[in-house]
XYZ file of C-alpha atoms in Angstrom:
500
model
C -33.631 35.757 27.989
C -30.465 36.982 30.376
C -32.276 34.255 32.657
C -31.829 31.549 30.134
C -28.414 32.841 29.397
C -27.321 32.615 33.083
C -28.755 29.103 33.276
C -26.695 27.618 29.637
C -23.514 29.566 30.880
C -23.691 28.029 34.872
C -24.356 24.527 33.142
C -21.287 24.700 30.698
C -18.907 25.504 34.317
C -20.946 22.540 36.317
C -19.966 19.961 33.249
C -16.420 21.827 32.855
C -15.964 21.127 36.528
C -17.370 17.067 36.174
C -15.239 16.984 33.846
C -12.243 18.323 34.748
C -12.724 16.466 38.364
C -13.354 12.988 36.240
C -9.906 13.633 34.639
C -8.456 13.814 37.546
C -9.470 10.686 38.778
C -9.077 8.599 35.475
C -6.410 9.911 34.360
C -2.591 8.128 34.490
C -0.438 9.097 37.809
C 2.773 6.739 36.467
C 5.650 7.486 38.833
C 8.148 6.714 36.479
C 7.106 9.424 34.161
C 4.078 11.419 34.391
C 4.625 12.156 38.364
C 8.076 13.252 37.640
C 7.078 16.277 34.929
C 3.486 17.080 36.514
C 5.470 17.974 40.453
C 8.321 19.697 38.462
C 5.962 22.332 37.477
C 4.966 22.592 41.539
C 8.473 23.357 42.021
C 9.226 27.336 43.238
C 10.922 29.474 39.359
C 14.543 29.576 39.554
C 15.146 27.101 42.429
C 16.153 23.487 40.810
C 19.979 24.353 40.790
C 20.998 21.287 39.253
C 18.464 19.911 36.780
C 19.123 15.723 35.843
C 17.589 14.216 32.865
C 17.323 10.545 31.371
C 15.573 7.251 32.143
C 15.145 5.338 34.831
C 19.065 4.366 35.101
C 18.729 8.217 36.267
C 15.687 8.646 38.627
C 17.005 4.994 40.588
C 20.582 5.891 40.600
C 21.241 9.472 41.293
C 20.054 9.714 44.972
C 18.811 13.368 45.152
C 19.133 13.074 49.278
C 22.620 12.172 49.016
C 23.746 15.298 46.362
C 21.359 17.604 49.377
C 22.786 16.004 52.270
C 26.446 16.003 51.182
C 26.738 18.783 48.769
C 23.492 21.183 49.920
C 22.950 20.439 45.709
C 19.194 21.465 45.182
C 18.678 18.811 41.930
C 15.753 17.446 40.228
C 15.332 14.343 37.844
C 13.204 14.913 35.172
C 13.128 11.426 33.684
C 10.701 8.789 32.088
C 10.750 4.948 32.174
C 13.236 4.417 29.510
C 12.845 7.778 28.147
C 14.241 8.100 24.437
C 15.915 11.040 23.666
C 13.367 12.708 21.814
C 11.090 12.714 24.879
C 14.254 13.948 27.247
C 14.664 16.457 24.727
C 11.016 17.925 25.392
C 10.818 17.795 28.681
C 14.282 19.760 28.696
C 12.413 22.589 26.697
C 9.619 22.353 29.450
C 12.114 22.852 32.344
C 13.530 26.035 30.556
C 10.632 27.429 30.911
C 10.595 28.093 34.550
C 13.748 27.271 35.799
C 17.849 28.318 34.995
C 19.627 25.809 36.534
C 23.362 26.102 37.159
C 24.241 22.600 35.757
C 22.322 19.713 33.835
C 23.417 16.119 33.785
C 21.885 13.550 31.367
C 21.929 10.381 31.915
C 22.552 9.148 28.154
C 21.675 5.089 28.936
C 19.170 5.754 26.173
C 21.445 6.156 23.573
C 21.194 3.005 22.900
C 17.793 2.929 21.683
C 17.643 1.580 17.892
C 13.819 2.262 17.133
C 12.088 5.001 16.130
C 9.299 4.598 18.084
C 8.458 2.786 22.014
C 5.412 1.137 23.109
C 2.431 2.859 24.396
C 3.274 2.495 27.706
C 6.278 4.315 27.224
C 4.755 7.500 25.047
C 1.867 7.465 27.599
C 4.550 7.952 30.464
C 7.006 10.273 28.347
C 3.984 12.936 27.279
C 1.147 12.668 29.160
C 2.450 14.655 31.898
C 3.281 17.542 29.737
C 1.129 20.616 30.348
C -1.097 21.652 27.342
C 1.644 23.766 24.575
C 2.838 23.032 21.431
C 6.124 21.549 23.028
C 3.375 18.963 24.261
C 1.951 18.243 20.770
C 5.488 18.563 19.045
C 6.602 15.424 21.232
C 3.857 13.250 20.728
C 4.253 13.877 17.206
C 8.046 12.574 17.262
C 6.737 10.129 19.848
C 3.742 8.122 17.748
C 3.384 7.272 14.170
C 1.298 9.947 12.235
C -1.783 7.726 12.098
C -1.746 7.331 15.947
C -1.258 10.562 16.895
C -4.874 10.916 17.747
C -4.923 8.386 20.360
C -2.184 10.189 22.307
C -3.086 14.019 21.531
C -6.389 13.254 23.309
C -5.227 11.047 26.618
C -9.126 10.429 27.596
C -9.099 7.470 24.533
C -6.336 5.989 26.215
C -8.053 5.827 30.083
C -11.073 5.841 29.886
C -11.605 2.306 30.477
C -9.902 2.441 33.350
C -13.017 1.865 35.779
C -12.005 -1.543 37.262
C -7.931 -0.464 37.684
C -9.221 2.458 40.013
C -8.457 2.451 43.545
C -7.779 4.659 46.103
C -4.672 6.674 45.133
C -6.758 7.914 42.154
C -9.052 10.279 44.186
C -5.961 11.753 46.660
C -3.955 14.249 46.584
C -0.221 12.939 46.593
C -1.997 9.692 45.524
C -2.059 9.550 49.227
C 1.504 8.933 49.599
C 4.069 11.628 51.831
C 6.531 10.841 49.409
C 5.456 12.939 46.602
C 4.923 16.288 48.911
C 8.229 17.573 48.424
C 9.647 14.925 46.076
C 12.412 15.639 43.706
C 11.998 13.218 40.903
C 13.969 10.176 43.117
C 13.003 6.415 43.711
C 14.885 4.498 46.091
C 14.939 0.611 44.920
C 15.259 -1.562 47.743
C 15.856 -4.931 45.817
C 19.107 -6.885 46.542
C 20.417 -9.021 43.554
C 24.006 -10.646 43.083
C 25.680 -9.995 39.752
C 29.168 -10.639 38.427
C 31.349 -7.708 37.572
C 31.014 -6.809 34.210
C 34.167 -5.302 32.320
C 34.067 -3.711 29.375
C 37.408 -1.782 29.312
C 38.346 -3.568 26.655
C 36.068 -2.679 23.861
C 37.406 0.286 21.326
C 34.950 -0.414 18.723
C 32.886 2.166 18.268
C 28.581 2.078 17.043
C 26.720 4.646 15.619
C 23.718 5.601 17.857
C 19.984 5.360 15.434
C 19.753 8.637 13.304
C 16.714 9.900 15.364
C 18.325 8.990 19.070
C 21.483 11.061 17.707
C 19.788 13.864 16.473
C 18.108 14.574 19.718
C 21.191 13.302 22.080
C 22.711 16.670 20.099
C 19.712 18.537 20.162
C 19.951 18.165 24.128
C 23.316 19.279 24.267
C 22.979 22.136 21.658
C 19.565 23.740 23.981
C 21.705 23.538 26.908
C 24.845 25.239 25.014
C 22.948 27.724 23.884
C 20.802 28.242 27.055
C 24.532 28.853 28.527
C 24.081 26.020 30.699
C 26.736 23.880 31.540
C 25.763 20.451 30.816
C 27.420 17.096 31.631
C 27.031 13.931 30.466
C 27.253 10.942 32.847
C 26.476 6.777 32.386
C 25.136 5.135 35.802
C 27.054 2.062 36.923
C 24.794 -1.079 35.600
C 25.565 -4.955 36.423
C 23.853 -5.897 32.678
C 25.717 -3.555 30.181
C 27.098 -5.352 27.755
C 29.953 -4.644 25.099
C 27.701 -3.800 22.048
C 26.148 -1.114 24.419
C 29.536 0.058 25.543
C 30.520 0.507 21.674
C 27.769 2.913 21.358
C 28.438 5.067 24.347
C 31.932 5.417 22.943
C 30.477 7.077 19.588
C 28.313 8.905 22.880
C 31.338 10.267 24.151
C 32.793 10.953 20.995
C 29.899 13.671 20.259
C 29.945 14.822 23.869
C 33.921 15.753 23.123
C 32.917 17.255 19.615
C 31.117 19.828 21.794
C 33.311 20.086 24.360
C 30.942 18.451 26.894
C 32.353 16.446 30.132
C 31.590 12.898 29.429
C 31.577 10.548 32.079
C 31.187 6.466 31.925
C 31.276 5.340 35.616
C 30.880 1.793 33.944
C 34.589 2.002 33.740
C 35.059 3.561 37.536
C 33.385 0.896 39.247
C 36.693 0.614 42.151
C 36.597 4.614 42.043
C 33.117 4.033 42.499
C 33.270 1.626 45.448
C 30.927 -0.401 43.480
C 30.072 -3.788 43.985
C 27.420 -5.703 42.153
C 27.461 -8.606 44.484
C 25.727 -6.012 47.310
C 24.812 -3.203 45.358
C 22.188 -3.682 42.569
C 18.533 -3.881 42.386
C 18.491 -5.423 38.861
C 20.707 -6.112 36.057
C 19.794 -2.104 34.722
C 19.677 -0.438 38.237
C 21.844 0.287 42.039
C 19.495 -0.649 45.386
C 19.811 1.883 48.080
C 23.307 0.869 48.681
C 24.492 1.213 45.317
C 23.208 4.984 44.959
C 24.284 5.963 47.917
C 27.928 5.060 46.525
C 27.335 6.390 42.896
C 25.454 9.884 44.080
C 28.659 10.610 46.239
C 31.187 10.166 43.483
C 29.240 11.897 40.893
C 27.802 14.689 43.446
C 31.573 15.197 44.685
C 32.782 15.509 41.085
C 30.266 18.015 40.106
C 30.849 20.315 43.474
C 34.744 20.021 42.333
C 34.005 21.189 38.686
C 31.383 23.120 38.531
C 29.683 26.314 40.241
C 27.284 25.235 42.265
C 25.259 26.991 44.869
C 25.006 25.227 48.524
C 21.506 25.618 49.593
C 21.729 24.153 52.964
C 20.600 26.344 55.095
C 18.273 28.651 52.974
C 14.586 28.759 53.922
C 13.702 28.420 50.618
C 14.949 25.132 49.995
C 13.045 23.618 52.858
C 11.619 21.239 50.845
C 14.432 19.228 49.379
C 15.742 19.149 53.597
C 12.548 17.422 54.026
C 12.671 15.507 50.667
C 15.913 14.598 52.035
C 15.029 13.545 55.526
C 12.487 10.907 53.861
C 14.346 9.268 51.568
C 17.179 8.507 54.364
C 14.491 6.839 56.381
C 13.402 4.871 53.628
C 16.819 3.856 53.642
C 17.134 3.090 57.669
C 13.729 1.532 57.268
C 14.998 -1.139 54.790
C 18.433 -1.461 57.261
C 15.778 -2.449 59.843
C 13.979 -5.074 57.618
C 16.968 -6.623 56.610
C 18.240 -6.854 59.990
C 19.386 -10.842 61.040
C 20.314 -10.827 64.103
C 18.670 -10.145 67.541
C 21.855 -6.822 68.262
C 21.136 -5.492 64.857
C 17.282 -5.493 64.772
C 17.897 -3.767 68.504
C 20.369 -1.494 67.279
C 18.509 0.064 64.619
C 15.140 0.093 66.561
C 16.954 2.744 68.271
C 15.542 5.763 66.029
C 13.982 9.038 66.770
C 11.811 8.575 63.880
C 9.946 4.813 65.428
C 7.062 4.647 67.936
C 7.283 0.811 68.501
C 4.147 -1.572 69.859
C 5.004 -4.281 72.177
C 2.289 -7.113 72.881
C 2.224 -10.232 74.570
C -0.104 -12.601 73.773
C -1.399 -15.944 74.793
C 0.585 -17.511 78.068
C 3.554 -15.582 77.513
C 2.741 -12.969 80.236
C 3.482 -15.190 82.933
C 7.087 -16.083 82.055
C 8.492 -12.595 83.851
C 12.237 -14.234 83.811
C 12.186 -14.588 80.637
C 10.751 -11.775 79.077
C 13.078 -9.687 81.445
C 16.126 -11.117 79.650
C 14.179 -10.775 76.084
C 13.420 -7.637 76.484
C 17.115 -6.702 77.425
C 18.150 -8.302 74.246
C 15.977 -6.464 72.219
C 17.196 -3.243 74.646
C 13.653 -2.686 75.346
C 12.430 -1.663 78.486
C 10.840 -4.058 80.491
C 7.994 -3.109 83.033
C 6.047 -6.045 85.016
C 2.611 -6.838 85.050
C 2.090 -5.379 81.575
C 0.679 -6.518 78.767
C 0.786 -4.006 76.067
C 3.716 -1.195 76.033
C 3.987 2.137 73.379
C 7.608 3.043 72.833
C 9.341 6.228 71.391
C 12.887 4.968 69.471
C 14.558 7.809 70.706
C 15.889 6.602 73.830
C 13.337 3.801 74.026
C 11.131 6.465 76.339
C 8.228 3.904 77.324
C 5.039 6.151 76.331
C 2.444 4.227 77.550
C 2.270 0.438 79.502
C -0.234 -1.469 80.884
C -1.521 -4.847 81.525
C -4.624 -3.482 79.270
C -7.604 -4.322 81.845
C -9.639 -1.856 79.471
C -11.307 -3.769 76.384
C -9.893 -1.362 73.878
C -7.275 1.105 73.219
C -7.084 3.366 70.481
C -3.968 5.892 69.198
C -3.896 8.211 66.481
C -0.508 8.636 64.500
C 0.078 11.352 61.710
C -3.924 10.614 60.611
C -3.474 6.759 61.140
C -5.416 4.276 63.683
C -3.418 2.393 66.167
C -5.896 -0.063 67.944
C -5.252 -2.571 70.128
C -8.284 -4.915 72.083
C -7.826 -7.424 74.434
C -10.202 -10.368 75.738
C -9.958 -13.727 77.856
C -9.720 -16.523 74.893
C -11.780 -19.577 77.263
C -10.224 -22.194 74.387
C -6.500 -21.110 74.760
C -7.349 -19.796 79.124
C -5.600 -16.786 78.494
C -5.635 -13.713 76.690
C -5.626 -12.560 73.492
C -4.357 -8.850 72.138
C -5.545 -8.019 68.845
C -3.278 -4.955 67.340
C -4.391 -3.466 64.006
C -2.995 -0.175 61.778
C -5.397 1.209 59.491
C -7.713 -1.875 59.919
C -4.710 -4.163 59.172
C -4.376 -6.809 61.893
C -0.787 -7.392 62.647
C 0.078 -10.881 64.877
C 2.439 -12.862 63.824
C 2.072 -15.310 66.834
C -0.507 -16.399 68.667
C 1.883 -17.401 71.820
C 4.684 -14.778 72.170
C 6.050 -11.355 72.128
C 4.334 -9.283 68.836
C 6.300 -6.032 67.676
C 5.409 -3.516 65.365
C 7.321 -0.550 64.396
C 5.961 2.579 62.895
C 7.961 4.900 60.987
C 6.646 8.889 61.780
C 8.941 9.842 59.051
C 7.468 7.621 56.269
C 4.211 7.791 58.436
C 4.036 3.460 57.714
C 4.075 0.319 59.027
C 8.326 -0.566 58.852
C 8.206 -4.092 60.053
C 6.411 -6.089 62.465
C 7.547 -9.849 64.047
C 6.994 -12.157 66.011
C 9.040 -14.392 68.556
C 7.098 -17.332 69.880
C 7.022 -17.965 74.024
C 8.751 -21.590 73.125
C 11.573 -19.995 71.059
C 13.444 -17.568 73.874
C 14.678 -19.725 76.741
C 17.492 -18.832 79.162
C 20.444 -20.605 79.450
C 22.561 -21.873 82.185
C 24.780 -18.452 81.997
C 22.161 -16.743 82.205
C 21.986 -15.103 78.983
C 18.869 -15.359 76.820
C 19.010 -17.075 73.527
C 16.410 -17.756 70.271
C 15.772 -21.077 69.431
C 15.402 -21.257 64.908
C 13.173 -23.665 64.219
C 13.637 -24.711 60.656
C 10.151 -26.326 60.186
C 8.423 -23.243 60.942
C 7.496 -20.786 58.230
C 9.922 -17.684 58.735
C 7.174 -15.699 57.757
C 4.988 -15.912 61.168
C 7.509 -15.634 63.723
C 11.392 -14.113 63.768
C 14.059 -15.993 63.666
C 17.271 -14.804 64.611
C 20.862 -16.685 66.047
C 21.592 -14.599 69.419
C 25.232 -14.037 68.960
């Protein structure tokens, strides 16, 4: 009997643990939502100093590197993809619950919401990454019609079709990304769009928000109040807001003031904001990486000035927003790098303790020693004869390994990545041939020329990689090296770049 007892009770854990590890894998891992809420709870009791809530006008444009960096703020944005109020409203109550944060800002862009209820994809990315309570069931309630509530109280109806969207992120930890070990809540766009200036200064007409989004935009503020938190209210600089919007963050500010809440548009700062749309947004809704760089220093300098706020720089146990810190700013120099036009700039920011960079020459380019000499001065890389294939640490431009590769193969192995590089006589072409792969991704961008990769130890990825073909780089009667641009060929297979 006990026997048969033991054998019932050992099955039950082996199907618990199938299907607890099946979850895991199936289930949603949304950045813009679930991610944010599921690594708050990994976050040490008492630590997130200043706690930011809101949508994505939030988690894009309050740079959570800049407010450490800066201000030694310790924040956190706990925000959804267009999060309505209700759902900021729960995930408020959820943050209470472990942490006491000196200040909370909410980004109130959803105030303008109108409808009582989103699409799915929006209630699957404002709940589902709500540990198991009755604060979890409470917000899908508000969040989904009562005949629907079914469909999102039990998140398994919702993926479990998701067989053929599965890939590899779904079985790692991290979804196999170093961004999310000590990640605050912060995305960095990296999109570049020209907007006009929008002005709205002139509007004085106020618009009541929905019933529902101003009962929970006061419900926010009254948890915080009575938490004895201060809380302040802020509006992200957007190229796309429009004057009907601005009349109803008016009536926002006009509640904020009933309680005696700062209110803050920076849609009417943008000069005090050194903002310009022309350089500085993503999208009509959202700032790139220059943008909230801009924005995160005004509004992180105006909360240091007005409110009590502990600097954590320094303090062992905030290790993880320095390192939090230290990624996003590469993201940031990696993009500077990408976007670089010129043969000076992409040399002065290849100088970087953070890049290992991979030189290869391929094809009949190895026998042109004058003129690599000179290219390789542009590019301020150093040059060493009778090589073939060099490894380079940024910092300094320390040449860690160089050789004219007589071996068939060569193989590194960076942060848990493969470096390869193999070499062979091509009889078509009568000369040779370097084949450079990353994680079984071949990078050559010409067949005749100087290839260059750059790796990123920060980021642990691929930054950029171009090529400049042997025909292109010619030296002139001064002496000096210059880069031919050949407008006929795509700009995608070889770099092209005016030598100033």
């Amino acid at each position: 009997m006990m026997k048969n007892i033991i054998r019932v009770v050992c099955f039950c854990l082996f199907l618990l643990l199938i299907l607890k590890k099946t979850d895991d894998i199936f289930k949603f891992k949304y950045g813009d939502g679930i991610y944010g809420i599921q690594k708050f709870y990994e976050q040490k009791e008492d630590t997130v100093d200043t706690l930011i809530l809101g949508s994505s006008h939030a988690f894009e444009d309050i740079n959570t590197g800049v407010f450490w960096e800066k201000y030694g703020i310790a924040s956190y944005i706990l925000a959804g993809s267009f999060q309505p109020m209700w759902n900021t409203y729960y995930y408020l109550k959820e943050a209470l619950k472990t942490q006491e944060p000196e200040l909370i800002v909410l980004e109130a862009y959803t105030t303008i919401i109108d409808s009582d209820y989103m699409d799915d994809s929006r209630i699957i990315k404002n709940t589902y990454g709500m540990k198991w309570s009755k604060d979890r069931i409470d917000a899908v309630k508000i969040s989904a019609p009562q005949k629907r509530w079914m469909e999102f109280l039990l998140p398994y109806m919702q993926y479990h079709t998701r067989y053929a969207e599965l890939s590899r992120e779904d079985f790692l930890k991290n979804k196999g990304n170093i961004q999310y070990e000590s990640w605050k809540g912060f995305g960095c766009n990296m999109a570049v769009t020209a907007f006009p200036t929008p002005d709205i200064s002139k509007v004085t007409k106020r618009e009541k928000m929905s019933n529902k989004t101003e009962t929970y935009y006061r419900k926010i503020i009254e948890l915080a109040l009575q938490s004895k938190i201060p809380i302040l209210v802020v509006l992200s600089p957007y190229a796309g807001i429009t004057e009907e919007e601005q009349a109803v963050f008016l009536s926002a500010g006009d509640i904020a003031k009933e309680y005696g809440v700062d209110f803050i548009n920076y849609n009417l700062l943008y000069k005090e904001s050194d903002i310009d749309f022309s350089k500085d947004a993503a999208d009509p809704g959202h700032l790139n990486y220059r943008g909230n760089q801009k924005f995160s220093s005004v509004l992180g300098q105006y909360i240091s000035d007005h409110y009590d706020i502990t600097d954590r720089r320094g303090d062992a146990e905030y290790q993880s927003w320095e390192k939090q810190t230290k990624y996003i700013m590469a993201t940031i120099r990696n993009q500077e790098l990408k976007e670089a036009v010129t043969v000076e700039d992409l040399a002065k920011r290849m100088k970087n303790p953070n890049y290992k960079i991979c030189v290869s020459l391929n094809g009949d380019c190895a026998g042109d020693e004058q003129n690599l000499e000179k290219l390789f001065q542009k590019l301020a890389i150093p040059y060493i004869k009778n090589s073939g294939f060099w490894v380079i640490d940024g910092d300094n431009y320390k040449v860690q390994y160089a050789n004219r590769m007589e071996e068939d193969f060569l193989h590194f192995r960076w942060d848990g990545h493969d470096l390869c590089i193999r070499r062979w006589f091509d009889e078509g072409s009568l000369s040779y041939v370097n084949m450079l792969t990353f994680d079984r991704t071949v990078y050559q961008k010409v067949e005749s020329g100087v290839n260059i990769l750059v790796y990123c130890t920060i980021t642990q990825s691929v930054v950029n990689d171009f090529g400049i073909q042997a025909e292109d780089f010619i030296v002139k009667k001064d002496g000096c090296l210059d880069i031919k641009r050949d407008s006929n060929r795509n700009s995608n297979t070889s770099f092209m770049a005016e030598s100033g």
